[in-house]
Coordinates of C-alpha atoms and ligand atoms in Angstrom, one line a residue:
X1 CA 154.7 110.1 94.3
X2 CA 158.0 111.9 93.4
X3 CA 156.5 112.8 89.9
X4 CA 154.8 116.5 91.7
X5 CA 158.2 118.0 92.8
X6 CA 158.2 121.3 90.9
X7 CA 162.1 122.7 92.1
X8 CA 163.7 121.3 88.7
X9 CA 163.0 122.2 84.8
X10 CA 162.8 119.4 82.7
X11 CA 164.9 119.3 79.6
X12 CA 161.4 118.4 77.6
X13 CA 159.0 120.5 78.9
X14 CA 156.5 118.2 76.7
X15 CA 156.9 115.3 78.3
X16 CA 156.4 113.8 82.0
X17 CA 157.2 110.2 83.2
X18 CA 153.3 109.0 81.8
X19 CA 153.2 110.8 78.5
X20 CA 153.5 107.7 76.7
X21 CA 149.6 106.9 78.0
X22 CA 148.5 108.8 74.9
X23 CA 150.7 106.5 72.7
X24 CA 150.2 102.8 71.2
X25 CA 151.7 100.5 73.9
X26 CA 152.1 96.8 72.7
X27 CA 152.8 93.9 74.8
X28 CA 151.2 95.4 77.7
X29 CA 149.1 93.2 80.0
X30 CA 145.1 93.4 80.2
X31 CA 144.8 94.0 84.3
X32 CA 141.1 93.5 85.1
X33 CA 140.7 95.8 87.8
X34 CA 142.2 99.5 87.9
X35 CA 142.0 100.3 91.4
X36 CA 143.9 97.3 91.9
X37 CA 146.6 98.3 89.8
X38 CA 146.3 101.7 90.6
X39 CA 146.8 101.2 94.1
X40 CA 149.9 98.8 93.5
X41 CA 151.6 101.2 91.2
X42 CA 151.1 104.2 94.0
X43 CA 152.7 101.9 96.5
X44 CA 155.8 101.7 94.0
X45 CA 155.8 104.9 93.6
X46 CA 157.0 105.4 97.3
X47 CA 158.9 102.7 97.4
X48 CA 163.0 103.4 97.2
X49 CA 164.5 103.1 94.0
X50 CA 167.1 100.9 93.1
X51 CA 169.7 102.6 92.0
X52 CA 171.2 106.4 91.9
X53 CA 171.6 108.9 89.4
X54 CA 174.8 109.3 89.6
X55 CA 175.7 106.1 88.9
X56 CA 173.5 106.2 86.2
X57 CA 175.7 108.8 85.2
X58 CA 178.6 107.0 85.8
X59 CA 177.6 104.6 83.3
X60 CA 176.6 106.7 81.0
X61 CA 180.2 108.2 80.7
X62 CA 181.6 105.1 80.4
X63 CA 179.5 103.8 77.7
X64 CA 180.4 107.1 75.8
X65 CA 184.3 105.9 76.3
X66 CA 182.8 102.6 74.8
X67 CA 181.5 104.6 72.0
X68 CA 185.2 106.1 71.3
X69 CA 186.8 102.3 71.5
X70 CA 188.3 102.5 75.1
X71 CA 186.0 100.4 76.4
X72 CA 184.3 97.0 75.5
X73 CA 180.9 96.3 76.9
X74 CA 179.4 93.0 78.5
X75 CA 176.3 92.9 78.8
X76 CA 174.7 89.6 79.8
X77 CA 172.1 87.4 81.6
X78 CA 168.8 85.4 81.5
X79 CA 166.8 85.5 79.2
X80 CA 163.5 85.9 82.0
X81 CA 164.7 86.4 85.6
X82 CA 161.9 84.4 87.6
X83 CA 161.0 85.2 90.9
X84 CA 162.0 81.6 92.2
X85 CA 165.3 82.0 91.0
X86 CA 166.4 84.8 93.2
X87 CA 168.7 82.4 95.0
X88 CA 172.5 82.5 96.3
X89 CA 173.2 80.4 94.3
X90 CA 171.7 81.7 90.8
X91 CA 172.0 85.4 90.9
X92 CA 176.7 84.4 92.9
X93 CA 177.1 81.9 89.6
X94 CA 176.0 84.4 87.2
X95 CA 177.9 87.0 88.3
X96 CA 180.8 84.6 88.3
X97 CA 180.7 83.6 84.3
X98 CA 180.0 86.9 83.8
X99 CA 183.3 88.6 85.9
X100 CA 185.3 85.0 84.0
X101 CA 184.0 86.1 80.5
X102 CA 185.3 89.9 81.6
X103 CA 188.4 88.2 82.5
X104 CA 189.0 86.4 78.9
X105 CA 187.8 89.7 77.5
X106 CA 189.9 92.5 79.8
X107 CA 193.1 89.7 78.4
X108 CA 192.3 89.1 75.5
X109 CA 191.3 92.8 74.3
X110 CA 193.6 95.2 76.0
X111 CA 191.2 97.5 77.2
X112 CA 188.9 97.4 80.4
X113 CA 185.4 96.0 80.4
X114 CA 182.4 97.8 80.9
X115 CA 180.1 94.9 83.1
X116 CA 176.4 95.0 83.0
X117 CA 174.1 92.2 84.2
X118 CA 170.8 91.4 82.4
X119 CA 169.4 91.7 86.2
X120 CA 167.7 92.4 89.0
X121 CA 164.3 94.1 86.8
X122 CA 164.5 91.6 83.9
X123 CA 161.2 89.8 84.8
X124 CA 158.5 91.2 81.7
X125 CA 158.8 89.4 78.4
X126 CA 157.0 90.0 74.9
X127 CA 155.5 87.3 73.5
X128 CA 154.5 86.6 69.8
X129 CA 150.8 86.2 70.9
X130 CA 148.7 87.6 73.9
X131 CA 146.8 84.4 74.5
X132 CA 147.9 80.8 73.9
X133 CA 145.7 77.9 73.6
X134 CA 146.4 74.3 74.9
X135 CA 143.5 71.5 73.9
X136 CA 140.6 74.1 72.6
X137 CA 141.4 76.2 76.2
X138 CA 142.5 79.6 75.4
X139 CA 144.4 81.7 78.1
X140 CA 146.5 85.0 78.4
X141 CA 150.3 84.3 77.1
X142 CA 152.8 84.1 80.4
X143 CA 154.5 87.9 80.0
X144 CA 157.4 87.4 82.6
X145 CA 156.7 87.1 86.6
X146 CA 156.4 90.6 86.6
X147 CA 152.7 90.2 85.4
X148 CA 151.8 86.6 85.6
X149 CA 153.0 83.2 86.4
X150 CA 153.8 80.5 83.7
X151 CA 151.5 77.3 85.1
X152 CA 148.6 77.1 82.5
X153 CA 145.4 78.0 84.3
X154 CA 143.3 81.0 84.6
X155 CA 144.6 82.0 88.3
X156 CA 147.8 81.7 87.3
X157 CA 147.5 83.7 84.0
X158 CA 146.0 86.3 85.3
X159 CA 147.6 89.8 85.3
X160 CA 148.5 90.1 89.3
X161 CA 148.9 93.7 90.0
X162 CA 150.6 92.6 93.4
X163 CA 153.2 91.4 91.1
X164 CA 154.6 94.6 90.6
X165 CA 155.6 95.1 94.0
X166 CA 157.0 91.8 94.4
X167 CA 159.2 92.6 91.3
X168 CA 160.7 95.3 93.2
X169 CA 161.6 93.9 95.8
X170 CA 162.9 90.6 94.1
X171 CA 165.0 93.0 91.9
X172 CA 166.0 95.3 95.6
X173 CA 167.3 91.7 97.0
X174 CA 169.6 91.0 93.6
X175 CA 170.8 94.0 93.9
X176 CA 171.9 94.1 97.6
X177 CA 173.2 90.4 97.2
X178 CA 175.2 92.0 93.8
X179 CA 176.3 95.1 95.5
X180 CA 177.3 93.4 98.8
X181 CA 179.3 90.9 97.0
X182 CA 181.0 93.4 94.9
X183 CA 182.2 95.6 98.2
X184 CA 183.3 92.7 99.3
X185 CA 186.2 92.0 96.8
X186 CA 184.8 89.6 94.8
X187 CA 184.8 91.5 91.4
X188 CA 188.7 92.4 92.1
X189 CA 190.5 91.3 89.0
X190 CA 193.4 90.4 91.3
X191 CA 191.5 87.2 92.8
X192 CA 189.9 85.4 90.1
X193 CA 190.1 82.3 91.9
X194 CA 186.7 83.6 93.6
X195 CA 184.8 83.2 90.3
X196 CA 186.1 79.5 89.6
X197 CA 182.9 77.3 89.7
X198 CA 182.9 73.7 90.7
X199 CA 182.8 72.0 87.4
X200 CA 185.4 74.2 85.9
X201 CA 188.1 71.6 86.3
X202 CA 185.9 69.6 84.0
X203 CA 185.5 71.5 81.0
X204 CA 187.4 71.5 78.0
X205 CA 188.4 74.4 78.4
X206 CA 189.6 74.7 81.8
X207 CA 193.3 74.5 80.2
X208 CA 193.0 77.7 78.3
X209 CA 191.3 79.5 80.9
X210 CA 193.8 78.5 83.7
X211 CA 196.5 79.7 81.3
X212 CA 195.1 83.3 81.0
X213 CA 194.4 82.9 85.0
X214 CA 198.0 82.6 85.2
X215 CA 198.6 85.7 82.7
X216 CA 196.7 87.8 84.9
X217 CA 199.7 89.4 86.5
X218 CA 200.6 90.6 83.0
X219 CA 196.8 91.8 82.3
X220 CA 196.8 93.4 85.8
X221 CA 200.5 95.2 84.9
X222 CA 199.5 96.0 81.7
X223 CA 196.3 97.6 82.4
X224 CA 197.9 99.8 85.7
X225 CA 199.9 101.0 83.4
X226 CA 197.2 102.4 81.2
X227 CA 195.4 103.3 84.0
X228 CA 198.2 105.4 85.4
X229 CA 197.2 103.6 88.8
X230 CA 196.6 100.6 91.0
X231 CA 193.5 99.0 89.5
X232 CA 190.6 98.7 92.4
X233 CA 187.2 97.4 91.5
X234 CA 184.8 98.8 93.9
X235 CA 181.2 99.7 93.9
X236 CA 179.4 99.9 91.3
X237 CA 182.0 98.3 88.8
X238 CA 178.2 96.0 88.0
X239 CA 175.5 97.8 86.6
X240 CA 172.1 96.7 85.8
X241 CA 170.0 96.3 82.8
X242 CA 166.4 95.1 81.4
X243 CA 163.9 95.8 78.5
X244 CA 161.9 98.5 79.8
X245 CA 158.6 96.8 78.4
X246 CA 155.7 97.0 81.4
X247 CA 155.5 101.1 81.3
X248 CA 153.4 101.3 83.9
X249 CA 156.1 99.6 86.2
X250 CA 159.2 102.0 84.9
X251 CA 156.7 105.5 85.0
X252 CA 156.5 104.8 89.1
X253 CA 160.0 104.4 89.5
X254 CA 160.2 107.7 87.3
X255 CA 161.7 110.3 89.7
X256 CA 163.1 113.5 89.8
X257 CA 166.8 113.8 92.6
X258 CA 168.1 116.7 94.1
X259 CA 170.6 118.6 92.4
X260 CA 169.7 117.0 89.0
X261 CA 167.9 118.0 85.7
X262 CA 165.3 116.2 84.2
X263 CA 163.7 112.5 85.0
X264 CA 165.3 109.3 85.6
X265 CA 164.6 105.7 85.4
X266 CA 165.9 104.6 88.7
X267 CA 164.6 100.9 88.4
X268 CA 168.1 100.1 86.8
X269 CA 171.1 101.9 85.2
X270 CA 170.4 101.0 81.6
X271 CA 167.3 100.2 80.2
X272 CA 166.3 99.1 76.8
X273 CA 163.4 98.8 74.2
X274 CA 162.9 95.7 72.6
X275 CA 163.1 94.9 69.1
X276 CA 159.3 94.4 68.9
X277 CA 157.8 97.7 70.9
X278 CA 160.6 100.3 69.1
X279 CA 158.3 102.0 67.0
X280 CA 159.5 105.4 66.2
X281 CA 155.3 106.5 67.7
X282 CA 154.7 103.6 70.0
X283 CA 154.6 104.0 73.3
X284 CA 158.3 103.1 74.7
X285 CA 159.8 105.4 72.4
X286 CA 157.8 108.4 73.9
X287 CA 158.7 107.4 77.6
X288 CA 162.7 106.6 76.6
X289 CA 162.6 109.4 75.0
X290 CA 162.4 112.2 78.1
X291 CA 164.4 109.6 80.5
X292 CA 168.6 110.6 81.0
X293 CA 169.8 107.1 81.7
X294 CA 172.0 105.6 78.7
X295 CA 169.0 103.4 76.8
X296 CA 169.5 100.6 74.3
X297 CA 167.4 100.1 71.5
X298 CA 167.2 96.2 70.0
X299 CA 167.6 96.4 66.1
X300 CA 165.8 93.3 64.2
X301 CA 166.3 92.8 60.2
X302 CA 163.4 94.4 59.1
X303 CA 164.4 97.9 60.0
X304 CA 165.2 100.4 57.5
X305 CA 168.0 102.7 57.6
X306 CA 165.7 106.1 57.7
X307 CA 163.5 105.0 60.3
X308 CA 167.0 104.4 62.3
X309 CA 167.9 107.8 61.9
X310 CA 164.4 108.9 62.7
X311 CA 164.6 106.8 65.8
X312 CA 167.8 108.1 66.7
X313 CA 166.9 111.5 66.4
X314 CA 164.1 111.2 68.8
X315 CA 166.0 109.7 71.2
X316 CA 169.2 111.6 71.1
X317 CA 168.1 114.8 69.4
X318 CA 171.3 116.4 70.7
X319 CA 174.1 113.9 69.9
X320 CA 174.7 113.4 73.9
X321 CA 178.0 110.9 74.0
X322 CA 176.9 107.9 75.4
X323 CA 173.4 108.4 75.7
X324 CA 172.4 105.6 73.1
X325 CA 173.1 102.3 72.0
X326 CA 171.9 99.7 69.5
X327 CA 172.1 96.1 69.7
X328 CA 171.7 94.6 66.4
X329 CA 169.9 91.2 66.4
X330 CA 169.8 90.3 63.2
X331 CA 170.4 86.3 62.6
X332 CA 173.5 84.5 61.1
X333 CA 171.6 84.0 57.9
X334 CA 170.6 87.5 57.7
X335 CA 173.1 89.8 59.0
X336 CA 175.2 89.8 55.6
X337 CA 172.5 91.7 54.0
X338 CA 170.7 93.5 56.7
X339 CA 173.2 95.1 58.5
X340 CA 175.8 96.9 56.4
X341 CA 173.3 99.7 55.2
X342 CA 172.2 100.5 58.5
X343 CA 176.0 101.0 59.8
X344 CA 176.0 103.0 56.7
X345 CA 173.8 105.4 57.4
X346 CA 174.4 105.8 60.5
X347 CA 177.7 106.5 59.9
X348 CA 176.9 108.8 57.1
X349 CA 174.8 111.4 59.6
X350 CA 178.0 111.5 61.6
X351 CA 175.1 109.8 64.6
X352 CA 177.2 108.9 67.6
X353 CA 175.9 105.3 69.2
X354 CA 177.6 102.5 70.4
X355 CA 176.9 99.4 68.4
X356 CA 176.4 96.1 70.1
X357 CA 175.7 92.6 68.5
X358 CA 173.4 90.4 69.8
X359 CA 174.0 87.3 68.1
X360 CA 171.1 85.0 70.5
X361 CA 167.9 86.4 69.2
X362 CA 168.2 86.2 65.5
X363 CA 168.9 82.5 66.0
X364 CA 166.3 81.2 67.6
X365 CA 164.9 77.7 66.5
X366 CA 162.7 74.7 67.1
X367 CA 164.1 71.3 67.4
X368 CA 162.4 68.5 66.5
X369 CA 162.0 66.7 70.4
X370 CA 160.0 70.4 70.7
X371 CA 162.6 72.5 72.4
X372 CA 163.1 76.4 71.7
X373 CA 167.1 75.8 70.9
X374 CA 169.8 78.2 69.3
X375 CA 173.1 76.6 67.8
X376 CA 175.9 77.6 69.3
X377 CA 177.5 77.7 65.8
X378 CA 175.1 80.3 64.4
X379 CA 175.7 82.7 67.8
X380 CA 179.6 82.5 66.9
X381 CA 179.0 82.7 63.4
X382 CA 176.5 85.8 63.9
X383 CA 179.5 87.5 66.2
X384 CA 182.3 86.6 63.5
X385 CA 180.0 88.5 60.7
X386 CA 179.3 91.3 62.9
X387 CA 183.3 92.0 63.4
X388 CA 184.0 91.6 60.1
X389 CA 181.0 93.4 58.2
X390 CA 182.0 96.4 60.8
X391 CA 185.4 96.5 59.9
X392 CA 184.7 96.5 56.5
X393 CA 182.4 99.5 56.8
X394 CA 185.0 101.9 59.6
X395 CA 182.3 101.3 62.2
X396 CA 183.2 99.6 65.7
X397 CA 181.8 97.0 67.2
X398 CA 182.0 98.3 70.8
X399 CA 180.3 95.4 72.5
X400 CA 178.1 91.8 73.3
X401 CA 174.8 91.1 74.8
X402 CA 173.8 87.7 75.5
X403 CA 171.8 85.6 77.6
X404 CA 173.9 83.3 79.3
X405 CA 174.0 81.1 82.8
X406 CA 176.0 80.0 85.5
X407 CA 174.0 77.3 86.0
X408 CA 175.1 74.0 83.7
X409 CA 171.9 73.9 81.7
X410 CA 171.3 72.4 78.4
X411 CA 169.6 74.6 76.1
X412 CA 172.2 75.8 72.9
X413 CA 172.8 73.0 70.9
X414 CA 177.2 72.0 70.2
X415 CA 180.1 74.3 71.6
X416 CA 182.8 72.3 73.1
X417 CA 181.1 69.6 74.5
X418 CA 179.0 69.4 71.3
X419 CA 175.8 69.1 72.3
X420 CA 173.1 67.9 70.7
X421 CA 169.5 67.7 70.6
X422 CA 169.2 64.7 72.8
X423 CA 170.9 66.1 75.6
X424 CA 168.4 69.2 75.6
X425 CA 166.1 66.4 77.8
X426 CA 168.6 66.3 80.4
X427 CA 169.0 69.9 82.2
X428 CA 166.5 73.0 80.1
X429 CA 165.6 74.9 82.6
X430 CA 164.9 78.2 80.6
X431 CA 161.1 79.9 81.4
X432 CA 161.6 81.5 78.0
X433 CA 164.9 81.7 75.5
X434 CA 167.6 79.1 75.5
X435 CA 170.4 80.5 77.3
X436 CA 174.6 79.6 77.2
X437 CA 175.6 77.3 79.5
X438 CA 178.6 78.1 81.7
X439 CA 181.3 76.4 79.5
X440 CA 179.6 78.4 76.4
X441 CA 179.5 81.5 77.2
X442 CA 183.3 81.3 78.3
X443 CA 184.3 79.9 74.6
X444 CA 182.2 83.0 73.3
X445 CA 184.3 85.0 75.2
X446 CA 187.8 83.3 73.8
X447 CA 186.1 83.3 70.5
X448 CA 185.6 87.5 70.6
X449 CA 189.3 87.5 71.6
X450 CA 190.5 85.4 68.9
X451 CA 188.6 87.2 66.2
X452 CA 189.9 90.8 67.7
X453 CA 193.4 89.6 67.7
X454 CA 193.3 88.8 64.1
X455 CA 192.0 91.6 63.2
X456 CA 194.9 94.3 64.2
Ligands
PEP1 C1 165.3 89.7 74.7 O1 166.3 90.4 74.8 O2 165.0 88.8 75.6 C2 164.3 89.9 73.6 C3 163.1 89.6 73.6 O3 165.0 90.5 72.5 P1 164.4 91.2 71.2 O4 163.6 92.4 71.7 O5 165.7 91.5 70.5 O6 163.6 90.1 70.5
CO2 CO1 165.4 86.4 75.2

């Protein structure tokens, strides 16, 4: 493995990509057999990494103009990736809704759009439990098919080592199928008419989309002119992201480059730490903490503004501009209360992050047919707060994460076409969290430019 090369210091001469083995690491898997795993992760470790640092570096100065207001980020995608999804037509759809919300955004908000997918690596989950028991049978929870497969039996609950690799590579082929698409054209702003997806012409609200289709001329002129040039989306204008949750997956794709301090994560450009392993001593801390990608942190309503500062001084002892963001999940019943005193503080400390709501996982519910369902009007309404409780405290709200489809599944309950809990029967496809459907995540996406444009 990479991990020996000895030609560049480290910025934290304390730390190397497995220090966090000392640490508490929740939600990890139980793998029966260490040679097993230890053979996998060794064959990862030679394995190519994904993407580069200096894209990762790319990114990160863009999410520190994002920090600053100049640009908006977007970051969306499935909740779980599964392996059987990496299709054509999954991973070409998603991009699409994703490059159409960009679209409603880059028109609706003036300022360019910073795109990153919820892809290629999101495959490991945390669960509430580690086991769950069916009619007096009691197996290991399903963690994502980066460790085990859904099906409830022992074979398929076990934690598969070989599963590691397969991630990899799964992730490798989204990637290449995102990249080559991308070189291709289909990203360029100046042919959305590539994005449009067959049931478009359907929706409700095809006519306001078509209309700022039509404006895109304008959009195009307008943002050439505060570009100071011809507007071409190439490469990487896609980056990736995923909760960095299975550590042992992230340490092997660790690595030191050439001509570069330090260590970085080059499994994706932007990993994050979920709202349930970012304890300021767990385990993910330590390893996110000696990385030099941009990380997220997920904020839930039970954290207090102190052990944010503490968290934020680990990670970003030295006030690096767009080294950090937080994505505040918080609920639309509880981010009244719980989120004004953390903007507060922050702000008081002068700490530089960019703050981004994420308005799916504090509104996640049961119906009563038995599906995991979030309304579509507690997501908006969670966004609308966010806005408006930022405003009202001098902080920005520089961005949206969401998890989102371009397939036209049923899984959020009303939007435009109102659905309701009946029609959750006829197309839920999700492995874990409900996800938008096509037609909602575009009215998200008009909803976020309404609520800006009312408030200048
Ligand atoms: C997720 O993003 O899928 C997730 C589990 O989020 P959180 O850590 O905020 O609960
Ligand atoms: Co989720």
């Amino acid at each position: 493995m990479q991990h020996s090369l000895k030609t560049v210091t480290s910025p934290s001469p304390d730390w190397v990509p497995g220090s966090w083995r000392s640490r508490t690491a929740l939600q990890q898997p139980t793998y029966e057999d260490a040679d097993e795993l230890n053979g996998a992760l060794a064959q990862l470790g030679e394995l190519p990494p994904l993407v580069t640092s200096w894209e990762i570096l790319a990114l990160k100065k863009a999410i520190a103009e994002a920090q600053v207001g100049e640009r908006f980020l977007l970051q969306g995608g499935d909740c779980a990736e599964s392996f059987a999804d990496c299709t054509s037509p999954i991973i070409s759809n998603r991009l699409k809704v994703l490059l159409q919300m960009s679209l409603v955004l880059v028109h609706g908000l003036k300022k360019p759009v910073l795109r990153v997918g919820r892809f290629a690596g999101q495959y490991a989950k945390p669960r509430s439990a580690d086991s769950e028991t069916r009619d007096g049978v009691t197996l290991p929870a399903f963690r994502g098919d980066l460790v085990n497969s859904p099906e409830f039996t022992p074979e398929a609950r076990r934690a598969d080592p070989r599963r590691l690799i397969k991630a990899h590579a799964r992730s490798a082929m989204t990637m290449n199928f995102v990249r080559a698409l991308i070189d291709g054209g289909f990203a360029d702003l100046h042919h959305p008419e590539y994005w449009d997806l067959a049931w478009v012409d359907h929706s409700p609200l095809a006519g306001e989309y078509k209309r700022m289709v039509a404006n895109i001329g304008d959009s195009l002129r307008f943002m050439e002119t505060l570009g100071g040039e011809s507007i071409s989306y190439s490469r990487v204008d896609f980056y990736t992201s995923h909760e960095a949750l299975l550590l042992h997956y992230e340490e092997a794709l660790t690595r030191r480059v050439p001509r570069q301090d330090g260590w970085f994560n080059l499994s994706t450009h932007f990993p994050w730490i979920g709202m349930r392993t970012a304890a300021l001593d767990g385990a993910h801390t330590e390893y996110f903490r000696g990385i030099r990608n941009p990380i997220a942190v997920k904020v839930g309503p039970t954290v207090q503004p102190d052990d944010l500062l503490r968290l934020i001084d680990v990670l970003n002892p030295e006030e690096e501009p767009g080294r950090l963001t937080l994505i505040h999940r918080m609920g639309n019943d509880k981010i009244g209360t719980q989120l004004q005193p953390l903007l507060e503080a922050v702000k008081r400390e002068g700490r530089r992050v960019l703050w981004v709501a994420d308005p799916m996982h504090g509104n996640t519910e049961s119906t009563s047919n038995g599906y995991k369902t979030r309304r579509f009007a507690n997501i908006a309404g969670e966004l609308d707060q966010a806005f408006d409780i930022h405003a009202a405290v001098g902080t920005r709200l520089g961005g949206v994460h969401l998890e989102l489809t371009g397939e036209n599944v049923t899984e959020c309950l009303g939007g435009a076409r109102g659905l309701v809990e009946q029609d959750l029967d006829r197309a839920y496809k999700s492995m874990v969290d409900p996800r938008l459907n096509y037609e909602q995540s575009l009215e998200l996406a008009m909803l976020i430019t309404r609520k800006s444009a009312g408030m200048v």
